[in-house]
CSV table of C-alpha atoms and ligand atoms in Angstrom, one decimal:
chain,number,residue,atom,x,y,z
S,1,UNK,CA,0.6,0.0,-0.4
S,2,UNK,CA,1.4,3.4,-1.0
S,3,UNK,CA,1.6,6.9,1.7
S,4,UNK,CA,-2.0,7.9,-0.2
S,5,UNK,CA,-3.6,5.5,1.3
S,6,UNK,CA,-4.7,4.2,5.1
S,7,UNK,CA,-6.1,1.6,6.6
S,8,UNK,CA,-9.5,1.1,8.0
S,9,UNK,CA,-9.9,-1.3,10.5
S,10,UNK,CA,-12.7,-2.9,13.8
S,11,UNK,CA,-12.1,-5.7,15.2
S,12,UNK,CA,-14.7,-8.2,17.2
S,13,UNK,CA,-13.8,-10.4,19.7
S,14,UNK,CA,-14.8,-12.6,21.5
S,15,UNK,CA,-13.7,-13.5,24.3
S,16,UNK,CA,-14.6,-16.7,27.0
S,17,UNK,CA,-15.4,-16.4,30.4
S,18,UNK,CA,-13.8,-17.5,33.6
S,19,UNK,CA,-16.9,-19.0,34.6
S,20,UNK,CA,-17.5,-22.8,36.4
S,21,UNK,CA,-21.0,-23.7,34.4
S,22,UNK,CA,-21.7,-23.0,30.9
S,23,UNK,CA,-24.5,-20.1,29.7
S,24,UNK,CA,-27.5,-21.7,29.7
S,25,UNK,CA,-27.3,-25.3,31.4
S,26,UNK,CA,-25.7,-26.8,34.3
S,27,UNK,CA,-22.5,-28.6,32.9
S,28,UNK,CA,-18.8,-27.9,33.0
S,29,UNK,CA,-17.3,-24.5,30.9
S,30,UNK,CA,-14.5,-26.2,31.8
S,31,UNK,CA,-11.6,-26.0,28.3
S,32,UNK,CA,-10.0,-29.3,27.8
S,33,UNK,CA,-12.3,-32.5,29.0
S,34,UNK,CA,-13.0,-35.2,27.3
S,35,UNK,CA,-14.9,-34.7,24.3
S,36,UNK,CA,-18.0,-34.8,25.1
S,37,UNK,CA,-18.3,-35.6,29.3
S,38,UNK,CA,-19.6,-31.8,29.3
S,39,UNK,CA,-23.5,-31.5,27.5
S,40,UNK,CA,-26.9,-31.9,28.9
S,41,UNK,CA,-30.2,-31.4,26.7
S,42,UNK,CA,-29.6,-28.0,26.8
S,43,UNK,CA,-26.0,-27.4,25.0
S,44,UNK,CA,-27.2,-30.4,22.9
S,45,UNK,CA,-30.6,-28.4,21.7
S,46,UNK,CA,-32.5,-31.5,23.0
S,47,UNK,CA,-36.7,-30.8,22.1
S,48,UNK,CA,-38.1,-29.6,24.9
S,49,UNK,CA,-35.2,-28.6,26.9
S,50,UNK,CA,-34.8,-25.3,28.6
S,51,UNK,CA,-31.9,-22.6,28.9
S,52,UNK,CA,-31.3,-21.4,32.4
S,53,UNK,CA,-28.9,-18.0,32.4
S,54,UNK,CA,-25.9,-18.2,34.2
S,55,UNK,CA,-25.7,-15.1,36.8
S,56,UNK,CA,-21.8,-15.2,36.7
S,57,UNK,CA,-21.0,-14.7,33.2
S,58,UNK,CA,-23.6,-11.3,33.5
S,59,UNK,CA,-21.8,-10.2,36.4
S,60,UNK,CA,-18.4,-10.3,34.1
S,61,UNK,CA,-19.8,-9.0,31.1
S,62,UNK,CA,-21.1,-6.0,33.0
S,63,UNK,CA,-17.5,-5.4,34.7
S,64,UNK,CA,-15.8,-5.3,31.3
S,65,UNK,CA,-18.5,-2.8,30.1
S,66,UNK,CA,-18.0,-0.7,33.3
S,67,UNK,CA,-13.4,-1.3,32.5
S,68,UNK,CA,-14.4,-0.3,29.4
S,69,UNK,CA,-16.4,2.7,30.1
S,70,UNK,CA,-19.3,2.0,28.2
S,71,UNK,CA,-22.8,1.8,28.6
S,72,UNK,CA,-24.5,-0.7,30.0
S,73,UNK,CA,-28.4,-1.2,29.8
S,74,UNK,CA,-30.9,-1.2,31.7
S,75,UNK,CA,-32.7,-3.5,29.5
S,76,UNK,CA,-30.9,-6.4,26.9
S,77,UNK,CA,-32.5,-9.0,25.0
S,78,UNK,CA,-31.0,-12.4,24.1
S,79,UNK,CA,-32.0,-13.4,20.6
S,80,UNK,CA,-31.3,-16.4,18.2
S,81,UNK,CA,-28.6,-16.3,15.8
S,82,UNK,CA,-30.3,-19.0,13.1
S,83,UNK,CA,-28.6,-20.9,11.1
S,84,UNK,CA,-26.9,-24.5,10.2
S,85,UNK,CA,-24.1,-25.5,11.2
S,86,UNK,CA,-23.0,-29.3,12.5
S,87,UNK,CA,-21.1,-27.6,15.2
S,88,UNK,CA,-24.3,-26.0,16.5
S,89,UNK,CA,-26.3,-28.0,17.6
S,90,UNK,CA,-29.8,-26.2,18.4
S,91,UNK,CA,-29.6,-24.8,14.6
S,92,UNK,CA,-29.3,-21.3,16.5
S,93,UNK,CA,-26.9,-19.1,18.2
S,94,UNK,CA,-28.2,-17.8,21.1
S,95,UNK,CA,-26.5,-14.2,21.0
S,96,UNK,CA,-27.9,-10.3,21.5
S,97,UNK,CA,-28.6,-7.8,18.7
S,98,UNK,CA,-30.7,-4.7,18.5
S,99,UNK,CA,-30.3,-4.6,22.2
S,100,UNK,CA,-26.9,-5.8,23.3
S,101,UNK,CA,-26.0,-6.1,27.0
S,102,UNK,CA,-23.5,-2.4,26.6
S,103,UNK,CA,-22.9,0.4,23.7
S,104,UNK,CA,-20.7,3.0,23.5
S,105,UNK,CA,-17.3,2.4,25.4
S,106,UNK,CA,-13.2,3.0,24.8
S,107,UNK,CA,-10.6,1.5,25.4
S,108,UNK,CA,-7.2,4.1,24.9
S,109,UNK,CA,-3.9,2.4,23.3
S,110,UNK,CA,-0.7,3.1,23.2
S,111,UNK,CA,1.7,2.7,20.4
S,112,UNK,CA,6.0,3.7,19.9
S,113,UNK,CA,3.9,6.5,18.2
S,114,UNK,CA,0.9,7.4,20.3
S,115,UNK,CA,-1.7,7.6,21.8
S,116,UNK,CA,-5.5,6.3,20.2
S,117,UNK,CA,-8.6,5.9,22.2
S,118,UNK,CA,-10.8,3.4,20.4
S,119,UNK,CA,-14.1,3.2,20.8
S,120,UNK,CA,-16.7,0.4,21.5
S,121,UNK,CA,-19.9,-0.5,19.9
S,122,UNK,CA,-21.0,-2.6,21.8
S,123,UNK,CA,-20.3,-5.1,24.6
S,124,UNK,CA,-23.0,-8.4,24.3
S,125,UNK,CA,-23.8,-11.7,25.2
S,126,UNK,CA,-23.6,-14.8,23.6
S,127,UNK,CA,-22.6,-18.7,23.8
S,128,UNK,CA,-19.6,-20.8,22.3
S,129,UNK,CA,-20.2,-23.5,20.3
S,130,UNK,CA,-19.2,-26.5,18.9
S,131,UNK,CA,-15.6,-27.7,18.1
S,132,UNK,CA,-15.4,-29.4,14.3
S,133,UNK,CA,-12.1,-31.5,14.5
S,134,UNK,CA,-10.6,-33.0,11.4
S,135,UNK,CA,-7.6,-35.4,10.8
S,136,UNK,CA,-5.1,-33.0,9.3
S,137,UNK,CA,-6.9,-30.0,7.5
S,138,UNK,CA,-10.9,-29.9,7.1
S,139,UNK,CA,-11.2,-30.2,3.1
S,140,UNK,CA,-8.6,-33.5,3.6
S,141,UNK,CA,-10.0,-35.4,6.3
S,142,UNK,CA,-12.3,-38.0,5.4
S,143,UNK,CA,-14.8,-37.4,7.8
S,144,UNK,CA,-15.3,-34.5,10.8
S,145,UNK,CA,-16.1,-35.4,14.7
S,146,UNK,CA,-17.5,-33.0,16.6
S,147,UNK,CA,-16.7,-31.8,20.7
S,148,UNK,CA,-19.9,-30.3,21.9
S,149,UNK,CA,-18.0,-30.0,24.8
S,150,UNK,CA,-18.0,-25.8,24.1
S,151,UNK,CA,-21.0,-25.7,23.0
S,152,UNK,CA,-23.2,-22.8,25.4
S,153,UNK,CA,-19.5,-21.9,26.9
S,154,UNK,CA,-20.6,-18.4,28.0
S,155,UNK,CA,-18.8,-15.6,25.5
S,156,UNK,CA,-18.4,-11.7,25.4
S,157,UNK,CA,-18.2,-10.7,21.8
S,158,UNK,CA,-16.3,-7.0,22.7
S,159,UNK,CA,-17.0,-4.6,18.8
S,160,UNK,CA,-14.9,-2.0,18.1
S,161,UNK,CA,-15.7,0.9,16.0
S,162,UNK,CA,-13.5,1.3,13.1
S,163,UNK,CA,-10.8,3.8,14.8
S,164,UNK,CA,-8.1,1.4,14.5
S,165,UNK,CA,-5.6,2.7,11.8
S,166,UNK,CA,-2.7,0.2,11.4
S,167,UNK,CA,-1.7,-3.6,12.0
S,168,UNK,CA,0.3,-1.7,15.5
S,169,UNK,CA,-2.6,-0.2,16.7
S,170,UNK,CA,-4.4,-3.2,16.1
S,171,UNK,CA,-1.7,-5.0,18.1
S,172,UNK,CA,-2.0,-2.7,20.5
S,173,UNK,CA,-5.3,-2.9,21.2
S,174,UNK,CA,-5.8,-6.4,21.7
S,175,UNK,CA,-3.1,-6.5,24.1
S,176,UNK,CA,-4.8,-4.0,26.2
S,177,UNK,CA,-7.4,-5.7,26.2
S,178,UNK,CA,-6.6,-8.3,26.8
S,179,UNK,CA,-4.9,-6.9,30.2
S,180,UNK,CA,-8.1,-5.6,31.4
S,181,UNK,CA,-9.6,-8.5,30.8
S,182,UNK,CA,-6.9,-10.6,32.5
S,183,UNK,CA,-6.9,-7.5,35.8
S,184,UNK,CA,-10.7,-7.8,36.6
S,185,UNK,CA,-11.1,-11.4,36.4
S,186,UNK,CA,-13.6,-12.4,33.6
S,187,UNK,CA,-11.4,-14.4,31.6
S,188,UNK,CA,-8.2,-15.9,31.2
S,189,UNK,CA,-7.5,-14.6,27.4
S,190,UNK,CA,-5.3,-17.8,26.1
S,191,UNK,CA,-5.4,-17.4,22.7
S,192,UNK,CA,-4.2,-20.3,22.2
S,193,UNK,CA,-6.7,-22.3,24.4
S,194,UNK,CA,-8.7,-20.1,22.2
S,195,UNK,CA,-10.2,-18.4,24.8
S,196,UNK,CA,-9.8,-14.9,22.9
S,197,UNK,CA,-10.3,-15.2,19.6
S,198,UNK,CA,-10.5,-12.4,16.7
S,199,UNK,CA,-11.8,-11.5,13.8
S,200,UNK,CA,-10.7,-8.7,11.6
S,201,UNK,CA,-12.5,-5.6,9.6
S,202,UNK,CA,-10.6,-4.1,7.5
S,203,UNK,CA,-11.0,-1.7,4.1
S,204,UNK,CA,-8.9,1.3,2.8
S,205,UNK,CA,-8.9,4.2,1.8
S,206,UNK,CA,-7.0,7.8,0.6
S,207,UNK,CA,-6.1,9.3,3.3
S,208,UNK,CA,-8.3,12.7,3.6
S,209,UNK,CA,-12.0,10.9,2.3
S,210,UNK,CA,-14.0,10.7,4.7
S,211,UNK,CA,-15.7,7.0,4.3
S,212,UNK,CA,-15.4,4.3,4.1
S,213,UNK,CA,-14.2,1.9,1.6
S,214,UNK,CA,-15.7,-1.8,0.5
S,215,UNK,CA,-14.4,-4.3,4.1
S,216,UNK,CA,-13.3,-7.4,4.2
S,217,UNK,CA,-13.2,-9.9,7.3
S,218,UNK,CA,-10.3,-11.7,8.0
S,219,UNK,CA,-11.6,-14.8,10.5
S,220,UNK,CA,-9.1,-17.9,11.9
S,221,UNK,CA,-6.8,-15.6,13.4
S,222,UNK,CA,-5.3,-17.4,16.6
S,223,UNK,CA,-2.5,-15.0,17.2
S,224,UNK,CA,-1.7,-11.5,18.4
S,225,UNK,CA,1.5,-11.7,15.9
S,226,UNK,CA,-1.9,-13.3,12.3
S,227,UNK,CA,-3.4,-10.9,12.9
S,228,UNK,CA,-0.7,-7.8,12.3
S,229,UNK,CA,0.2,-9.9,10.0
S,230,UNK,CA,-3.5,-10.3,7.9
S,231,UNK,CA,-3.9,-7.4,8.1
S,232,UNK,CA,-1.2,-5.5,6.3
S,233,UNK,CA,-1.4,-8.2,3.1
S,234,UNK,CA,-5.1,-7.4,3.1
S,235,UNK,CA,-4.0,-3.9,3.0
S,236,UNK,CA,-1.9,-4.3,0.2
S,237,UNK,CA,-4.0,-6.8,-1.4
S,238,UNK,CA,-6.8,-4.4,-1.7
S,239,UNK,CA,-4.3,-1.5,-2.5
S,240,UNK,CA,-3.8,-3.5,-5.5
S,241,UNK,CA,-7.2,-4.0,-6.8
S,242,UNK,CA,-8.5,-0.8,-6.6
S,243,UNK,CA,-5.0,0.6,-8.2
S,244,UNK,CA,-5.6,-1.9,-10.9
S,245,UNK,CA,-9.1,-0.4,-10.9
S,246,UNK,CA,-11.3,-3.8,-9.8
S,247,UNK,CA,-14.0,-3.3,-7.2
S,248,UNK,CA,-13.4,-5.3,-4.7
S,249,UNK,CA,-16.5,-7.2,-3.1
S,250,UNK,CA,-17.6,-7.7,0.4
S,251,UNK,CA,-16.7,-10.2,1.9
S,252,UNK,CA,-14.9,-13.5,4.5
S,253,UNK,CA,-11.5,-14.0,4.1
S,254,UNK,CA,-9.4,-17.0,6.0
S,255,UNK,CA,-6.3,-15.8,7.2
S,256,UNK,CA,-4.3,-19.4,6.1
S,257,UNK,CA,-1.2,-18.9,8.4
S,258,UNK,CA,1.7,-21.4,6.9
S,259,UNK,CA,1.1,-19.9,3.3
S,260,UNK,CA,0.8,-16.2,5.1
S,261,UNK,CA,-2.0,-15.0,2.6
S,262,UNK,CA,-5.7,-13.9,3.4
S,263,UNK,CA,-8.4,-16.6,1.3
S,264,UNK,CA,-12.2,-16.1,0.1
S,265,UNK,CA,-13.9,-18.1,2.5
S,266,UNK,CA,-17.6,-16.8,1.7
S,267,UNK,CA,-19.6,-13.4,0.6
S,268,UNK,CA,-20.7,-11.3,3.5
S,269,UNK,CA,-23.8,-12.7,4.5
S,270,UNK,CA,-26.0,-9.5,5.8
S,271,UNK,CA,-28.1,-9.5,9.5
S,272,UNK,CA,-31.5,-11.4,7.9
S,273,UNK,CA,-29.7,-14.2,6.2
S,274,UNK,CA,-29.1,-14.8,10.4
S,275,UNK,CA,-33.6,-14.8,10.6
S,276,UNK,CA,-32.7,-12.7,14.0
S,277,UNK,CA,-35.9,-12.5,16.6
S,278,UNK,CA,-36.3,-13.0,20.3
S,279,UNK,CA,-35.4,-15.7,22.3
S,280,UNK,CA,-38.8,-16.9,23.6
S,281,UNK,CA,-37.4,-19.2,26.6
S,282,UNK,CA,-35.6,-15.9,27.8
S,283,UNK,CA,-37.0,-13.1,29.4
S,284,UNK,CA,-34.7,-9.3,28.7
S,285,UNK,CA,-31.4,-8.6,30.7
S,286,UNK,CA,-33.2,-6.0,34.0
S,287,UNK,CA,-29.9,-3.6,35.0
S,288,UNK,CA,-30.2,-1.9,37.7
S,289,UNK,CA,-27.8,1.1,38.9
S,290,UNK,CA,-27.4,-0.6,42.6
S,291,UNK,CA,-26.5,-3.8,40.5
S,292,UNK,CA,-23.7,-2.1,38.3
S,293,UNK,CA,-22.3,-0.1,41.1
S,294,UNK,CA,-22.3,-3.5,43.7
S,295,UNK,CA,-19.7,-4.9,40.8
S,296,UNK,CA,-18.0,-2.0,40.2
S,297,UNK,CA,-17.2,-1.8,44.0
S,298,UNK,CA,-15.6,-5.4,43.4
S,299,UNK,CA,-13.8,-4.1,40.1
S,300,UNK,CA,-9.8,-4.0,41.1
S,301,UNK,CA,-7.4,-1.4,39.9
S,302,UNK,CA,-7.5,-1.1,36.3
S,303,UNK,CA,-4.3,-1.5,34.0
S,304,UNK,CA,-4.0,2.9,33.8
S,305,UNK,CA,-4.7,3.8,37.0
S,306,UNK,CA,-1.7,0.8,38.4
S,307,UNK,CA,0.1,2.9,35.5
S,308,UNK,CA,-0.4,5.9,37.0
S,309,UNK,CA,0.3,5.1,40.2
S,310,UNK,CA,3.5,4.0,39.4
S,311,UNK,CA,4.3,6.7,37.7
S,312,UNK,CA,3.4,9.2,40.6
S,313,UNK,CA,4.7,7.4,42.8
S,314,UNK,CA,8.2,5.8,42.1
S,315,UNK,CA,8.8,7.9,39.2
S,316,UNK,CA,9.0,5.3,36.8
S,317,UNK,CA,8.8,6.1,33.5
S,318,UNK,CA,6.1,5.5,31.0
S,319,UNK,CA,7.8,2.5,29.6
S,320,UNK,CA,8.2,0.9,32.2
S,321,UNK,CA,5.2,1.8,33.7
S,322,UNK,CA,3.1,-0.2,30.5
S,323,UNK,CA,5.6,-3.3,31.1
S,324,UNK,CA,4.7,-3.4,34.6
S,325,UNK,CA,1.3,-3.2,33.8
S,326,UNK,CA,0.7,-5.7,30.7
S,327,UNK,CA,0.2,-8.6,33.0
S,328,UNK,CA,-2.0,-8.5,35.9
S,329,UNK,CA,0.7,-10.6,38.1
S,330,UNK,CA,3.7,-8.4,36.5
S,331,UNK,CA,1.7,-5.7,38.9
S,332,UNK,CA,1.3,-7.7,41.4
S,333,UNK,CA,4.7,-8.9,41.6
S,334,UNK,CA,6.3,-5.4,41.7
S,335,UNK,CA,4.1,-3.8,44.4
S,336,UNK,CA,5.1,-6.9,46.9
S,337,UNK,CA,8.4,-6.2,46.0
S,338,UNK,CA,8.4,-2.2,46.5
S,339,UNK,CA,7.1,-3.8,50.1
S,340,UNK,CA,10.7,-4.5,50.9
S,341,UNK,CA,12.2,-2.3,49.3
S,342,UNK,CA,13.2,2.0,47.8
S,343,UNK,CA,14.3,1.8,44.5
S,344,UNK,CA,10.8,1.4,42.4
S,345,UNK,CA,13.5,2.3,39.0
S,346,UNK,CA,15.9,-0.5,40.0
S,347,UNK,CA,13.8,-3.2,40.8
S,348,UNK,CA,11.2,-2.1,37.8
S,349,UNK,CA,14.4,-2.8,35.5
S,350,UNK,CA,14.8,-6.1,37.0
S,351,UNK,CA,11.6,-7.7,36.3
S,352,UNK,CA,11.4,-5.8,32.7
S,353,UNK,CA,14.8,-6.9,31.9
S,354,UNK,CA,16.0,-10.4,33.8
S,355,UNK,CA,12.8,-11.3,35.2
S,356,UNK,CA,10.7,-11.0,31.6
S,357,UNK,CA,13.4,-13.2,30.3
S,358,UNK,CA,14.3,-16.2,32.1
S,359,UNK,CA,10.2,-16.1,32.3
S,360,UNK,CA,10.3,-15.8,28.3
S,361,UNK,CA,13.2,-18.3,28.0
S,362,UNK,CA,11.9,-21.1,30.4
S,363,UNK,CA,8.3,-20.6,28.4
S,364,UNK,CA,6.5,-19.9,31.8
S,365,UNK,CA,3.7,-17.7,32.0
S,366,UNK,CA,3.9,-14.8,35.0
S,367,UNK,CA,1.2,-17.2,37.0
S,368,UNK,CA,4.4,-19.6,37.2
S,369,UNK,CA,6.7,-17.6,38.1
S,370,UNK,CA,9.0,-19.4,40.4
S,371,UNK,CA,10.5,-16.0,42.0
S,372,UNK,CA,9.8,-14.7,45.4
S,373,UNK,CA,9.3,-10.6,45.6
S,374,UNK,CA,11.6,-11.0,48.8
S,375,UNK,CA,13.7,-12.5,46.5
S,376,UNK,CA,14.6,-10.2,44.7
S,377,UNK,CA,14.2,-7.4,47.6
S,378,UNK,CA,16.5,-9.2,49.8
S,379,UNK,CA,19.0,-9.4,46.2
S,380,UNK,CA,19.0,-5.3,45.9
S,381,UNK,CA,19.2,-5.0,49.2
S,382,UNK,CA,23.1,-6.7,49.5
S,383,UNK,CA,23.8,-5.2,46.2
S,384,UNK,CA,22.8,-2.1,48.0
S,385,UNK,CA,25.5,-3.2,50.7
S,386,UNK,CA,27.8,-3.8,48.6
S,387,UNK,CA,27.7,-7.7,49.6
S,388,UNK,CA,27.9,-8.5,45.7
S,389,UNK,CA,29.0,-6.3,42.6
S,390,UNK,CA,26.8,-5.8,40.1
S,391,UNK,CA,27.6,-7.9,37.9
S,392,UNK,CA,28.1,-11.3,40.3
S,393,UNK,CA,24.0,-10.2,41.1
S,394,UNK,CA,23.6,-11.6,37.2
S,395,UNK,CA,24.6,-15.1,38.5
S,396,UNK,CA,23.2,-15.4,41.4
S,397,UNK,CA,19.6,-14.0,40.6
S,398,UNK,CA,19.8,-16.5,37.7
S,399,UNK,CA,20.3,-18.9,40.5
S,400,UNK,CA,18.1,-17.4,42.2
S,401,UNK,CA,14.7,-18.2,39.2
S,402,UNK,CA,16.2,-22.1,39.0
S,403,UNK,CA,17.1,-23.1,42.5
S,404,UNK,CA,14.4,-21.3,44.2
S,405,UNK,CA,17.2,-19.9,47.2
S,406,UNK,CA,17.6,-17.4,48.4
S,407,UNK,CA,20.1,-14.6,47.2
S,408,UNK,CA,21.8,-15.4,50.9
S,409,UNK,CA,22.5,-18.6,50.8
S,410,UNK,CA,23.0,-19.0,47.1
S,411,UNK,CA,26.5,-15.7,47.8
S,412,UNK,CA,27.2,-18.3,51.2
S,413,UNK,CA,27.8,-21.4,49.3
S,414,UNK,CA,29.0,-19.7,46.1
S,415,UNK,CA,31.3,-17.7,47.8
S,416,UNK,CA,30.1,-14.8,45.6
S,417,UNK,CA,30.6,-12.5,48.6
S,418,UNK,CA,31.9,-8.9,46.9
S,419,UNK,CA,35.9,-8.5,47.9
S,420,UNK,CA,36.4,-5.1,49.1
S,421,UNK,CA,39.3,-6.1,51.6
S,422,UNK,CA,41.9,-3.7,51.0
S,423,UNK,CA,45.1,-6.2,51.0
S,424,UNK,CA,43.2,-8.5,49.0
S,425,UNK,CA,42.5,-6.8,46.4
S,426,UNK,CA,46.4,-4.7,46.3
S,427,UNK,CA,47.9,-7.4,45.7
S,428,UNK,CA,45.9,-8.9,42.7
S,429,UNK,CA,46.4,-5.3,41.7
S,430,UNK,CA,50.0,-5.1,42.0
S,431,UNK,CA,49.9,-8.4,39.9
S,432,UNK,CA,48.1,-6.7,37.4
S,433,UNK,CA,50.2,-4.1,37.1
S,434,UNK,CA,53.1,-5.7,36.1
S,435,UNK,CA,51.7,-8.5,33.9
S,436,UNK,CA,50.5,-4.9,31.9
S,437,UNK,CA,53.5,-2.3,31.2
S,438,UNK,CA,52.0,-1.4,28.0
S,439,UNK,CA,49.0,-0.5,29.5
S,440,UNK,CA,50.5,0.9,32.3
S,441,UNK,CA,52.3,2.8,30.1
S,442,UNK,CA,49.6,3.9,27.8
S,443,UNK,CA,47.4,5.4,31.0
S,444,UNK,CA,51.1,7.0,32.0
S,445,UNK,CA,51.0,8.9,28.0
S,446,UNK,CA,47.5,10.7,28.8
S,447,UNK,CA,45.4,8.0,27.9
S,448,UNK,CA,43.3,7.5,30.7
S,449,UNK,CA,40.9,5.2,29.6
S,450,UNK,CA,43.1,2.3,29.5
S,451,UNK,CA,42.9,2.1,33.4
S,452,UNK,CA,39.2,0.4,32.6
S,453,UNK,CA,41.0,-2.0,31.2
S,454,UNK,CA,43.2,-2.8,34.5
S,455,UNK,CA,40.0,-2.8,36.2
S,456,UNK,CA,38.4,-5.6,34.2
S,457,UNK,CA,41.5,-8.0,34.3
S,458,UNK,CA,41.2,-7.6,38.2
S,459,UNK,CA,37.9,-8.3,37.7
S,460,UNK,CA,38.5,-11.2,35.8
S,461,UNK,CA,41.1,-12.3,38.4
S,462,UNK,CA,38.4,-12.6,41.5
S,463,UNK,CA,35.8,-13.4,38.8
S,464,UNK,CA,33.8,-10.7,39.4
S,465,UNK,CA,33.4,-10.9,42.9
S,466,UNK,CA,36.3,-7.7,43.3
S,467,UNK,CA,34.6,-4.2,44.6
S,468,UNK,CA,35.3,-2.1,41.3
S,469,UNK,CA,35.1,1.0,42.9
S,470,UNK,CA,38.0,0.1,45.6
S,471,UNK,CA,39.8,-2.0,42.3
S,472,UNK,CA,39.9,1.4,40.5
S,473,UNK,CA,41.6,3.6,43.5
S,474,UNK,CA,43.6,1.0,44.2
S,475,UNK,CA,44.8,0.9,40.7
S,476,UNK,CA,45.3,4.7,40.2
S,477,UNK,CA,47.4,4.8,43.6
S,478,UNK,CA,49.4,1.8,41.9
S,479,UNK,CA,50.3,4.1,39.4
S,480,UNK,CA,50.8,6.9,40.7
S,481,UNK,CA,53.8,5.3,42.4
S,482,UNK,CA,55.1,4.2,38.7
V,501,LIG,P1,-21.7,-6.4,9.5
V,501,LIG,O1,-22.8,-5.2,9.8
V,501,LIG,O2,-20.6,-6.5,8.4
V,501,LIG,O3,-21.8,-6.7,10.8
V,501,LIG,P2,-20.9,-3.7,11.6
V,501,LIG,O4,-21.2,-2.7,11.4
V,501,LIG,O5,-21.4,-4.7,12.4
V,501,LIG,O6,-20.5,-4.5,10.3
V,501,LIG,O7,-19.5,-3.7,12.0
V,501,LIG,C1,-18.5,-4.7,12.7
V,501,LIG,C2,-17.3,-4.6,12.3
V,501,LIG,O8,-16.5,-4.5,11.5
V,501,LIG,C3,-16.9,-3.8,13.3
V,501,LIG,O9,-15.8,-4.1,14.4
V,501,LIG,C4,-16.7,-2.5,12.7
V,501,LIG,O10,-16.0,-1.3,13.2
V,501,LIG,C5,-15.9,-3.1,11.7
V,501,LIG,N1,-16.0,-2.3,10.3
V,501,LIG,C6,-16.8,-1.8,9.6
V,501,LIG,N2,-17.2,-1.6,8.9
V,501,LIG,C7,-16.2,-0.8,8.1
V,501,LIG,C8,-14.8,-0.3,7.2
V,501,LIG,N3,-15.4,0.3,6.0
V,501,LIG,N4,-13.8,-1.1,6.7
V,501,LIG,C9,-12.7,-1.3,8.3
V,501,LIG,N5,-14.3,-2.4,9.4
V,501,LIG,C10,-15.2,-1.4,9.2
V,502,LIG,ZN1,-25.2,-28.6,29.1
V,503,LIG,MG1,-22.1,-6.7,12.6
């Protein structure tokens, strides 16, 4: 796409909520059970079975609406969305249509360049469908199998306005949304398990134009990366067609993860294709102010507020504060360390740098973080007191992460204490100076920076344990006499 054009993107995100039971029956909503073991007449759509709404799911959706600054409707309604597909036992999905639970919200995102407010069109409730399972791919499998465990699992659909302009913004939006949902505890948002799924709507237009172009809806996006990649691909594809003078058709496309291309799935269905009508088995959801206020009071600190607090209270920069609030557990960890240690910037550096790298390399999420806040605080205190050098601290940190031991024990057992004993260091300095006459001559001739090499040599001999400040001092003194 060339720079005269811009993308217009709106995201539809489906989120499975962390309820124990399903949306309209008492079956377990747990992920990963043996196929077709969490089913009953309601979620199998057997004749005569009647749905009973799960209040916890409504609570979660209202909390989401509050966190996204939406207006919760005093009265909303379930509707039947009719279509045939083998994963949909009833022949219709219970969803919401013209009367959704909540509307008109806002999610602020930050990319490297700028901050943006993305408007939220709606948050509505619906039930999940079952899952088709194939041998290999859908097109080569000799048959389809269906697992109805997921049928009836509570879902929220969160629809953005077409306010997103770049793939990077789309990614930032999803990351922020995920952080918010995890913070308030309504979903675990595991894209790989399908508890957060995203469809991307995209069109392109000439910059400055106020009209929207014809959009394509991309399905089957199962990572943040594929959301970004597919948007970039699709923008280019549409641009090439427009440049050739070919009119675009509104359609639903699928993202091919291996070929990294979007492909036609079907021409876009219209709302009337679904023959929506109010579900006569379910009464309207009436939400009053006290219900909303009650749920609002139970909401934890949201990422934006936490970010602000970290910046104001601990003097952290925006980047640090953002990194520390991307996942709820990160901020909790930081707060815990700060109860026992005072330098926020130092703590942030160790968390954002070393700890995140360790977790990444070990393939662990924050929930499985083996490091305890008191371990990090303990090590930082020993670093400040000069018990260990900054270099040794890196080794101690890795050891704490891997072995679960405290810094003190590791330092003791491995003899990592910083050497601040003058007489011991003086001896080493003398030897190093004797062995490096050329460097000494360089320093003497005015290349004072060369002294750094001598410090390095002493650190090497002491395996990083020498107190660097003291070594520097001793070397200067030693050279004066030369
Ligand atoms: P549909 O009727 O096709 O379902 P909606 O108006 O309900 O379309 O919007 C669905 C999603 O598509 C929303 O996220 C919306 O922001 C986005 N969207 C709507 N029009 C466009 C467009 N021209 N280009 C990109 N995204 C769009
Ligand atoms: Zn059931
Ligand atoms: Mg729509």
